[in-house]
Amino acid sequence: VPATVSGVVREIHVREGDEVREGTPLITVDEAAGQGAAANDGAAANAAAAAPAPAAGGPASSPAPAAPAPAPAPAAPGNGALVPAAPSVRRFARELGVDITQVRGTGPGGRISMDDVKAYVRERQQALAAGLPGALAAGLPAAPAVPLPDFSKWGEIRREKMSGVRRATAHHMARVWATVPHVTQFDEADVTEIERFRKAYGPRVEAAGGKLTVTAILLKVVAQALKVFPKFATSVDMAAEELIYKNYCHIGVAVDTEHGLLVPVIRDVDKKSLIQLAVELGEVAERARQRKLAPEDMQGGCFTISNLGGIGGTGFTPIVNAPEVAILGVSRTQVRPVYTGDRFEPRTILPLSLSYDHRVIDGADGARFLRWIVEALEHPLLLALEG
Ligand code: CAO
């Protein structure tokens, strides 16, 4: 039981070996006396006893917590430094790969709490994002900094300042690449029928002011897929070891602009019709290209779609837009001869690639999610079946 106060133990209310209920007072601590002791000698605070604190774990817990807490053990064997932190905090730090001797304790006598460890990790992550060397101290992988030679030795050079968008993209991508273990799953959808549908209903969407594109259709399909597979819309809190589920469906769409990549977020995709989505997609892509997006227009996404098919390519491995855990890459449709049992038919095939955070999503789940999207594109009634 970590002590929450410093002081001198005045009374012990239980005997060694007693079983105590949660909330039972164990000891009484004179805090005023403790302050004097701590001021005189830092080590005294290390030896501070547990406050009249609840015993952890209930009847099955070890009797040890009922005794005044001993001075914390050294941080690591051979380290020698006496670091004031409860065993649970040490274990937490160890699990995160944090050297506890580097953490600044904000508790009495410099005692290190869970929050101190989390603050330390956050600080290191920010340092990592900024490419600062301090990131190494936390045992976190540092952004790979390739040393630059003097290029002018080999010919004329020119230096150009990065734009704000380029800088933000560079830091974000480096941080995500260094901290998120990625896997990319590939699949293909036969979108021959969808293409017929697009041609047939395109004019109706145009009348409403939008364009019935593959991206708009995918927004609709992905929103439904995220309902069936909610884990793909989560975020992971590694410090708390928790997954964060969101009861909303906001999807980001990567937009290629002359200023660089921007990812506006379309809100409540699950509540909008295909026509509404097509119109809104056109509007946000236009605003992105005109640099009219506010920062909040690019926040709060649960998942991202990146369609490079308008440009070309047979496949690519997108980088997850963390703190999201998955992203769908879309490449260019191709008309291909497909064997349909007794003959080859020309079919329109859409290549898809799904990158996901392997800490949260297993390979089988990734394959199932992408299969679901493929099947929904090939048999759109699936949207209604499971929706
Ligand atoms: N296969 C074949 N053709 C495709 C296609 C695909 N997957 N996706 C789009 N197209 C076609 C469209 O049908 C359209 O053709 P027409 O002009 O003949 O009608 C053309 O390509 C342009 O499409 P669009 O851009 O008007 O519309 P969209 O909804 O498909 O895409 C948007 C919108 C914003 C996603 C797109 O404009 C864009 O910016 N894409 C780039 C995204 C990007 O940079 N991703 C990389 C990010 S890093 O991971």
Coordinates of C-alpha atoms and ligand atoms in Angstrom, one line a residue:
V1 CA 0.0 0.0 0.0
P2 CA 1.8 3.2 -1.1
A3 CA 1.8 5.9 1.5
T4 CA -0.2 8.9 0.4
V5 CA 1.3 11.2 3.1
S6 CA 4.6 11.6 4.9
G7 CA 4.9 11.7 8.7
V8 CA 5.6 9.7 11.8
V9 CA 3.6 6.6 12.6
R10 CA 1.8 7.2 15.9
E11 CA -0.4 4.2 16.1
I12 CA -0.7 0.7 14.5
H13 CA -4.3 -0.5 14.4
V14 CA -3.7 -4.1 13.1
R15 CA -1.3 -7.0 13.8
E16 CA 0.8 -8.8 11.3
G17 CA -1.2 -11.7 9.8
D18 CA -4.6 -10.0 10.3
E19 CA -7.0 -10.0 7.5
V20 CA -8.5 -6.6 6.9
R21 CA -11.3 -5.3 4.7
E22 CA -10.9 -2.5 2.2
G23 CA -11.1 0.8 4.0
T24 CA -9.9 -0.5 7.4
P25 CA -7.6 2.0 9.1
L26 CA -4.1 0.4 9.4
I27 CA -2.1 3.1 11.0
T28 CA -2.3 6.7 12.2
V29 CA 0.3 9.1 10.9
D30 CA 1.3 12.4 12.4
E31 CA 1.9 14.5 9.3
A32 CA 3.1 17.6 11.1
A33 CA 6.0 15.5 12.6
G34 CA 6.7 14.2 9.2
Q35 CA 7.2 17.6 7.7
G36 CA 9.9 18.3 10.2
A37 CA 11.6 15.0 9.6
A38 CA 11.5 15.4 5.8
A39 CA 13.0 18.9 6.1
N40 CA 15.8 17.6 8.2
D41 CA 16.5 14.4 6.2
G42 CA 15.2 13.4 2.8
A43 CA 15.6 9.8 3.7
A44 CA 13.0 10.1 6.4
A45 CA 10.3 10.7 3.9
N46 CA 11.3 7.5 2.0
A47 CA 10.6 5.6 5.2
A48 CA 7.2 7.2 5.7
A49 CA 4.5 4.8 6.6
A50 CA 1.3 4.2 4.9
A51 CA -1.5 6.6 5.9
P52 CA -4.7 5.3 7.4
A53 CA -5.2 4.1 3.9
P54 CA -7.3 1.2 2.7
A55 CA -5.6 -2.1 2.4
A56 CA -5.5 -3.2 -1.2
G57 CA -7.0 -6.3 -2.6
G58 CA -9.5 -7.4 0.1
P59 CA -9.2 -10.5 2.3
A60 CA -7.0 -12.4 -0.2
S61 CA -4.3 -9.8 0.0
S62 CA -1.0 -10.5 1.6
P63 CA -0.8 -9.4 5.3
A64 CA 2.3 -7.3 4.6
P65 CA 0.4 -4.2 3.6
A66 CA -1.1 -4.0 7.1
A67 CA 2.4 -3.3 8.5
P68 CA 3.9 0.2 8.1
A69 CA 5.3 0.4 4.6
P70 CA 9.0 -0.2 4.5
A71 CA 11.3 2.2 2.6
P72 CA 11.0 1.5 -1.1
A73 CA 13.5 -0.8 -2.5
P74 CA 16.2 0.5 -5.0
A75 CA 14.8 1.1 -8.5
A76 CA 16.7 -1.6 -10.2
P77 CA 19.1 -4.3 -9.0
G78 CA 22.6 -2.8 -9.0
N79 CA 21.3 0.7 -9.5
G80 CA 21.9 1.6 -5.9
A81 CA 19.7 4.7 -6.0
L82 CA 16.9 4.9 -3.5
V83 CA 13.9 6.0 -5.5
P84 CA 10.7 6.6 -3.5
A85 CA 8.0 4.8 -5.5
A86 CA 5.5 2.1 -4.6
P87 CA 6.0 -1.4 -6.1
S88 CA 2.9 -0.9 -8.3
V89 CA 4.4 2.3 -9.7
R90 CA 7.8 0.6 -10.3
R91 CA 6.0 -2.2 -12.1
F92 CA 4.0 0.2 -14.2
A93 CA 7.2 2.1 -15.2
R94 CA 9.0 -1.2 -16.0
E95 CA 6.1 -2.3 -18.2
L96 CA 6.4 1.0 -20.2
G97 CA 10.1 0.5 -20.4
V98 CA 10.7 3.6 -18.3
D99 CA 13.8 4.0 -16.2
I100 CA 12.2 5.1 -12.9
T101 CA 15.3 6.9 -11.7
Q102 CA 14.7 9.4 -14.5
V103 CA 11.2 10.3 -13.3
R104 CA 10.6 13.3 -11.2
G105 CA 8.4 12.6 -8.2
T106 CA 5.9 15.2 -7.2
G107 CA 4.7 13.5 -4.1
P108 CA 5.9 14.1 -0.5
G109 CA 9.6 13.6 -0.3
G110 CA 9.8 13.3 -4.1
R111 CA 7.6 10.2 -4.1
I112 CA 6.8 9.0 -7.6
S113 CA 3.2 8.4 -8.5
M114 CA 1.6 6.7 -11.5
D115 CA 0.7 10.2 -12.8
D116 CA 4.4 11.2 -12.6
V117 CA 5.3 8.2 -14.8
K118 CA 2.6 9.1 -17.2
A119 CA 3.7 12.8 -17.3
Y120 CA 7.3 11.6 -17.9
V121 CA 6.2 9.4 -20.9
R122 CA 4.1 12.2 -22.3
E123 CA 7.1 14.6 -22.1
R124 CA 9.3 12.0 -23.8
Q125 CA 6.8 11.5 -26.5
Q126 CA 6.6 15.2 -27.2
A127 CA 10.4 15.3 -27.3
L128 CA 10.3 12.4 -29.7
A129 CA 7.8 14.2 -31.9
A130 CA 10.0 17.2 -32.0
G131 CA 13.0 14.9 -32.8
L132 CA 14.8 15.9 -29.5
P133 CA 17.5 13.6 -28.2
G134 CA 15.8 13.4 -24.8
A135 CA 13.4 10.9 -26.2
L136 CA 16.1 8.3 -25.8
A137 CA 16.1 8.6 -22.1
A138 CA 12.7 7.0 -21.8
G139 CA 13.8 4.0 -23.7
L140 CA 11.4 5.0 -26.5
P141 CA 12.6 4.7 -30.1
A142 CA 14.1 7.9 -31.3
A143 CA 13.2 9.4 -34.7
P144 CA 16.0 8.1 -36.9
A145 CA 18.2 11.1 -37.6
V146 CA 20.4 10.4 -40.5
P147 CA 23.5 12.6 -40.3
L148 CA 23.7 15.1 -43.2
P149 CA 26.9 15.4 -45.1
D150 CA 28.0 18.6 -46.8
F151 CA 26.1 18.1 -50.1
S152 CA 27.8 21.1 -51.7
K153 CA 31.0 19.0 -51.9
W154 CA 29.4 17.3 -54.9
G155 CA 27.7 20.2 -56.6
E156 CA 25.5 23.2 -56.3
I157 CA 22.6 23.0 -53.8
R158 CA 19.6 25.0 -52.7
R159 CA 17.8 25.0 -49.3
E160 CA 14.1 25.7 -48.9
K161 CA 12.2 26.3 -45.7
M162 CA 9.5 23.7 -45.0
S163 CA 6.0 25.0 -45.1
G164 CA 3.8 24.7 -42.0
V165 CA 1.9 21.8 -43.4
R166 CA 5.1 20.0 -44.4
R167 CA 6.6 20.5 -41.0
A168 CA 3.4 19.2 -39.2
T169 CA 3.2 16.3 -41.6
A170 CA 6.9 15.4 -41.1
H171 CA 6.7 15.4 -37.3
H172 CA 3.4 13.5 -37.3
M173 CA 4.5 10.9 -39.7
A174 CA 7.9 10.3 -38.0
R175 CA 6.2 10.0 -34.6
V176 CA 3.5 7.6 -35.9
W177 CA 5.9 5.5 -37.9
A178 CA 8.2 5.2 -34.8
T179 CA 5.5 4.3 -32.3
V180 CA 2.8 2.4 -34.1
P181 CA 3.6 -1.2 -35.3
H182 CA 1.9 -1.2 -38.7
V183 CA 0.6 -4.1 -40.7
T184 CA -1.0 -3.6 -44.2
Q185 CA -3.7 -6.0 -45.5
F186 CA -4.5 -6.1 -49.2
D187 CA -7.7 -7.1 -50.9
E188 CA -9.7 -6.4 -54.1
A189 CA -13.3 -5.7 -54.7
D190 CA -15.3 -6.3 -57.9
V191 CA -17.0 -2.9 -58.3
T192 CA -18.5 -3.6 -61.7
E193 CA -22.0 -3.1 -60.3
I194 CA -21.0 -0.1 -58.2
E195 CA -19.6 1.5 -61.4
R196 CA -23.0 0.9 -63.1
F197 CA -24.7 2.4 -60.2
R198 CA -22.4 5.4 -60.2
K199 CA -23.1 6.1 -63.9
A200 CA -26.9 5.6 -63.4
Y201 CA -27.2 7.8 -60.3
G202 CA -24.3 10.2 -60.8
P203 CA -26.6 12.8 -62.5
R204 CA -29.0 12.8 -59.5
V205 CA -26.0 13.5 -57.1
E206 CA -24.8 16.2 -59.5
A207 CA -28.2 17.8 -59.4
A208 CA -27.7 18.0 -55.6
G209 CA -24.3 19.7 -56.1
G210 CA -22.0 16.7 -55.5
K211 CA -20.1 14.0 -57.4
L212 CA -20.9 10.3 -56.8
T213 CA -17.3 9.1 -56.5
V214 CA -15.7 5.9 -55.2
T215 CA -14.6 7.9 -52.1
A216 CA -18.2 9.0 -51.3
I217 CA -19.4 5.4 -51.6
L218 CA -16.5 4.2 -49.4
L219 CA -17.4 6.7 -46.7
K220 CA -20.9 5.0 -46.5
V221 CA -19.5 1.5 -46.5
V222 CA -16.7 2.2 -44.0
A223 CA -19.2 3.9 -41.6
Q224 CA -21.2 0.6 -41.6
A225 CA -18.1 -1.5 -41.3
L226 CA -17.0 0.5 -38.2
K227 CA -20.4 -0.4 -36.6
V228 CA -19.8 -4.1 -37.2
F229 CA -16.1 -3.8 -36.1
P230 CA -16.0 -1.0 -33.6
K231 CA -12.4 -1.7 -32.6
F232 CA -11.3 -0.2 -35.9
A233 CA -12.6 3.2 -34.6
T234 CA -10.9 3.1 -31.2
S235 CA -7.8 4.8 -29.9
V236 CA -5.3 3.2 -27.6
D237 CA -4.2 4.7 -24.2
M238 CA -1.0 2.7 -23.5
A239 CA -0.3 4.6 -20.2
A240 CA -3.7 3.5 -18.8
E241 CA -3.7 0.2 -20.9
E242 CA -7.1 1.0 -22.2
L243 CA -8.9 1.1 -25.5
I244 CA -11.1 4.2 -26.1
Y245 CA -14.4 3.4 -28.0
K246 CA -16.3 6.3 -29.5
N247 CA -20.0 6.5 -29.9
Y248 CA -19.7 8.6 -33.0
C249 CA -18.6 8.1 -36.5
H250 CA -16.4 10.8 -37.9
I251 CA -14.2 9.8 -40.8
G252 CA -11.2 11.7 -42.2
V253 CA -10.5 11.9 -45.9
A254 CA -6.9 12.5 -47.2
V255 CA -7.0 15.4 -49.6
D256 CA -4.1 16.2 -51.9
T257 CA -3.5 19.9 -52.1
E258 CA -0.8 22.0 -53.5
H259 CA 0.2 22.9 -50.0
G260 CA 0.5 19.3 -49.0
L261 CA -1.6 16.5 -47.5
L262 CA -4.6 17.6 -45.4
V263 CA -7.2 15.4 -43.7
P264 CA -10.5 17.1 -43.1
V265 CA -13.0 15.1 -41.0
I266 CA -16.6 14.4 -42.1
R267 CA -18.8 14.2 -39.0
D268 CA -21.5 11.7 -38.3
V269 CA -21.0 9.8 -41.6
D270 CA -23.3 7.0 -40.4
K271 CA -26.2 9.4 -40.2
K272 CA -25.9 10.9 -43.7
S273 CA -27.2 9.7 -47.1
L274 CA -24.8 9.0 -49.9
I275 CA -26.0 12.2 -51.6
Q276 CA -25.2 14.3 -48.5
L277 CA -21.8 12.6 -48.2
A278 CA -20.9 13.2 -51.8
V279 CA -21.9 16.9 -51.5
E280 CA -20.0 17.4 -48.3
L281 CA -16.9 15.5 -49.5
G282 CA -16.7 17.9 -52.5
E283 CA -17.1 20.9 -50.2
V284 CA -14.4 19.9 -47.7
A285 CA -12.0 18.9 -50.4
E286 CA -12.5 22.3 -52.0
R287 CA -12.0 24.1 -48.7
A288 CA -8.9 22.0 -48.1
R289 CA -7.5 23.0 -51.5
Q290 CA -8.3 26.7 -50.8
R291 CA -6.6 26.5 -47.3
K292 CA -9.9 27.3 -45.7
L293 CA -10.0 24.5 -43.2
A294 CA -9.8 25.4 -39.5
P295 CA -7.7 23.1 -37.2
E296 CA -10.9 21.7 -35.7
D297 CA -12.1 20.6 -39.2
M298 CA -9.2 18.1 -39.1
Q299 CA -9.7 16.8 -35.6
G300 CA -11.8 14.1 -34.0
G301 CA -11.6 11.5 -36.7
C302 CA -12.2 7.8 -35.9
F303 CA -10.7 6.4 -39.1
T304 CA -9.3 7.7 -42.4
I305 CA -9.8 7.0 -46.1
S306 CA -7.0 7.8 -48.5
N307 CA -7.9 7.4 -52.2
L308 CA -5.0 7.7 -54.6
G309 CA -6.9 6.0 -57.3
G310 CA -7.6 9.2 -59.2
I311 CA -3.9 9.5 -59.7
G312 CA -3.0 5.8 -60.3
G313 CA -1.2 2.9 -58.7
T314 CA -1.9 -0.7 -58.0
G315 CA -1.5 -0.5 -54.2
F316 CA 0.2 1.3 -51.4
T317 CA 0.7 1.1 -47.6
P318 CA -0.8 4.1 -45.9
I319 CA 0.4 5.2 -42.5
V320 CA -2.2 5.1 -39.8
N321 CA -3.4 8.6 -38.8
A322 CA -2.8 8.1 -35.1
P323 CA -4.4 8.4 -32.6
E324 CA -6.7 6.5 -35.0
V325 CA -5.8 2.8 -35.3
A326 CA -6.6 2.1 -38.9
I327 CA -6.7 3.6 -42.4
L328 CA -8.1 2.5 -45.7
G329 CA -5.9 3.0 -48.8
V330 CA -7.7 3.0 -52.2
S331 CA -5.9 2.5 -55.5
R332 CA -7.0 2.8 -59.1
T333 CA -9.7 0.6 -60.5
Q334 CA -8.8 -1.6 -63.5
V335 CA -10.9 -3.5 -65.9
R336 CA -9.6 -7.1 -65.9
P337 CA -10.7 -10.4 -67.3
V338 CA -12.1 -12.4 -64.4
Y339 CA -13.0 -16.1 -64.6
T340 CA -16.7 -16.5 -63.6
G341 CA -17.0 -20.3 -63.7
D342 CA -17.3 -21.0 -67.4
R343 CA -15.7 -17.9 -69.1
F344 CA -13.7 -14.8 -68.6
E345 CA -15.7 -11.6 -68.2
P346 CA -14.4 -8.0 -68.1
R347 CA -14.9 -6.8 -64.5
T348 CA -13.9 -3.6 -62.8
I349 CA -11.6 -4.3 -59.9
L350 CA -10.8 -1.9 -57.0
P351 CA -7.6 -2.6 -55.1
L352 CA -7.8 -1.8 -51.4
S353 CA -5.2 -1.7 -48.6
L354 CA -5.9 -1.5 -44.9
S355 CA -3.1 -0.4 -42.6
Y356 CA -3.7 -0.9 -38.9
D357 CA -2.1 -0.6 -35.5
H358 CA -1.0 -4.1 -34.6
R359 CA -1.1 -3.3 -30.9
V360 CA -4.9 -3.1 -31.1
I361 CA -5.9 -5.2 -34.1
D362 CA -4.9 -8.8 -34.9
G363 CA -4.2 -9.9 -38.4
A364 CA -7.3 -12.0 -38.6
D365 CA -9.5 -9.1 -37.5
G366 CA -7.8 -6.9 -40.2
A367 CA -8.5 -9.5 -42.9
R368 CA -12.1 -9.9 -41.7
F369 CA -12.7 -6.1 -41.7
L370 CA -11.4 -5.6 -45.2
R371 CA -13.2 -8.7 -46.4
W372 CA -16.4 -7.1 -45.0
I373 CA -15.8 -3.9 -47.0
V374 CA -15.1 -5.9 -50.1
E375 CA -18.3 -7.9 -49.7
A376 CA -20.3 -4.8 -49.0
L377 CA -19.1 -3.3 -52.2
E378 CA -19.9 -6.4 -54.2
H379 CA -23.2 -7.1 -52.4
P380 CA -24.5 -3.7 -51.1
L381 CA -27.5 -5.3 -49.4
L382 CA -25.0 -6.4 -46.8
L383 CA -25.1 -2.9 -45.5
A384 CA -28.8 -3.3 -44.7
L385 CA -28.3 -6.9 -43.5
E386 CA -25.9 -6.0 -40.7
G387 CA -26.8 -2.4 -40.3
Ligands
CAO1 N1 -10.0 4.4 -59.3 C1 -10.1 5.0 -60.5 N2 -10.6 6.2 -60.6 C2 -10.8 7.0 -59.5 C3 -10.6 6.4 -58.2 C4 -10.2 5.1 -58.1 N3 -9.9 4.6 -56.9 N4 -10.8 7.4 -57.4 C5 -11.2 8.5 -58.0 N5 -11.1 8.2 -59.3 C6 -11.4 9.1 -60.4 C7 -12.8 9.8 -60.2 O1 -13.8 9.0 -60.7 C8 -12.6 11.0 -61.0 O2 -12.7 10.7 -62.4 P1 -13.5 11.7 -63.4 O3 -12.9 13.0 -63.3 O4 -13.3 11.0 -64.7 O5 -14.9 11.7 -62.9 C9 -11.1 11.4 -60.8 O6 -10.5 10.2 -60.4 C10 -10.9 12.4 -59.7 O7 -11.6 12.1 -58.6 P2 -12.0 13.2 -57.5 O8 -10.7 13.6 -56.9 O9 -12.8 14.2 -58.2 O10 -13.0 12.5 -56.4 P3 -12.8 11.4 -55.3 O11 -14.0 11.6 -54.4 O12 -12.6 10.1 -55.8 O13 -11.6 11.9 -54.4 C11 -10.3 13.1 -52.9 C12 -11.6 12.9 -53.5 C13 -10.3 14.3 -52.0 C14 -10.0 11.9 -52.0 C15 -9.2 13.2 -53.9 O14 -9.5 14.3 -54.7 C16 -7.8 13.3 -53.4 O15 -7.3 14.4 -53.0 N6 -7.1 12.2 -53.4 C17 -5.7 12.1 -53.0 C18 -5.6 11.6 -51.6 C19 -4.2 11.5 -51.1 O16 -3.3 12.4 -51.3 N7 -3.9 10.5 -50.4 C20 -2.6 10.2 -50.0 C21 -2.4 10.5 -48.5 S1 -1.0 9.8 -47.8 O17 -1.6 8.4 -47.3

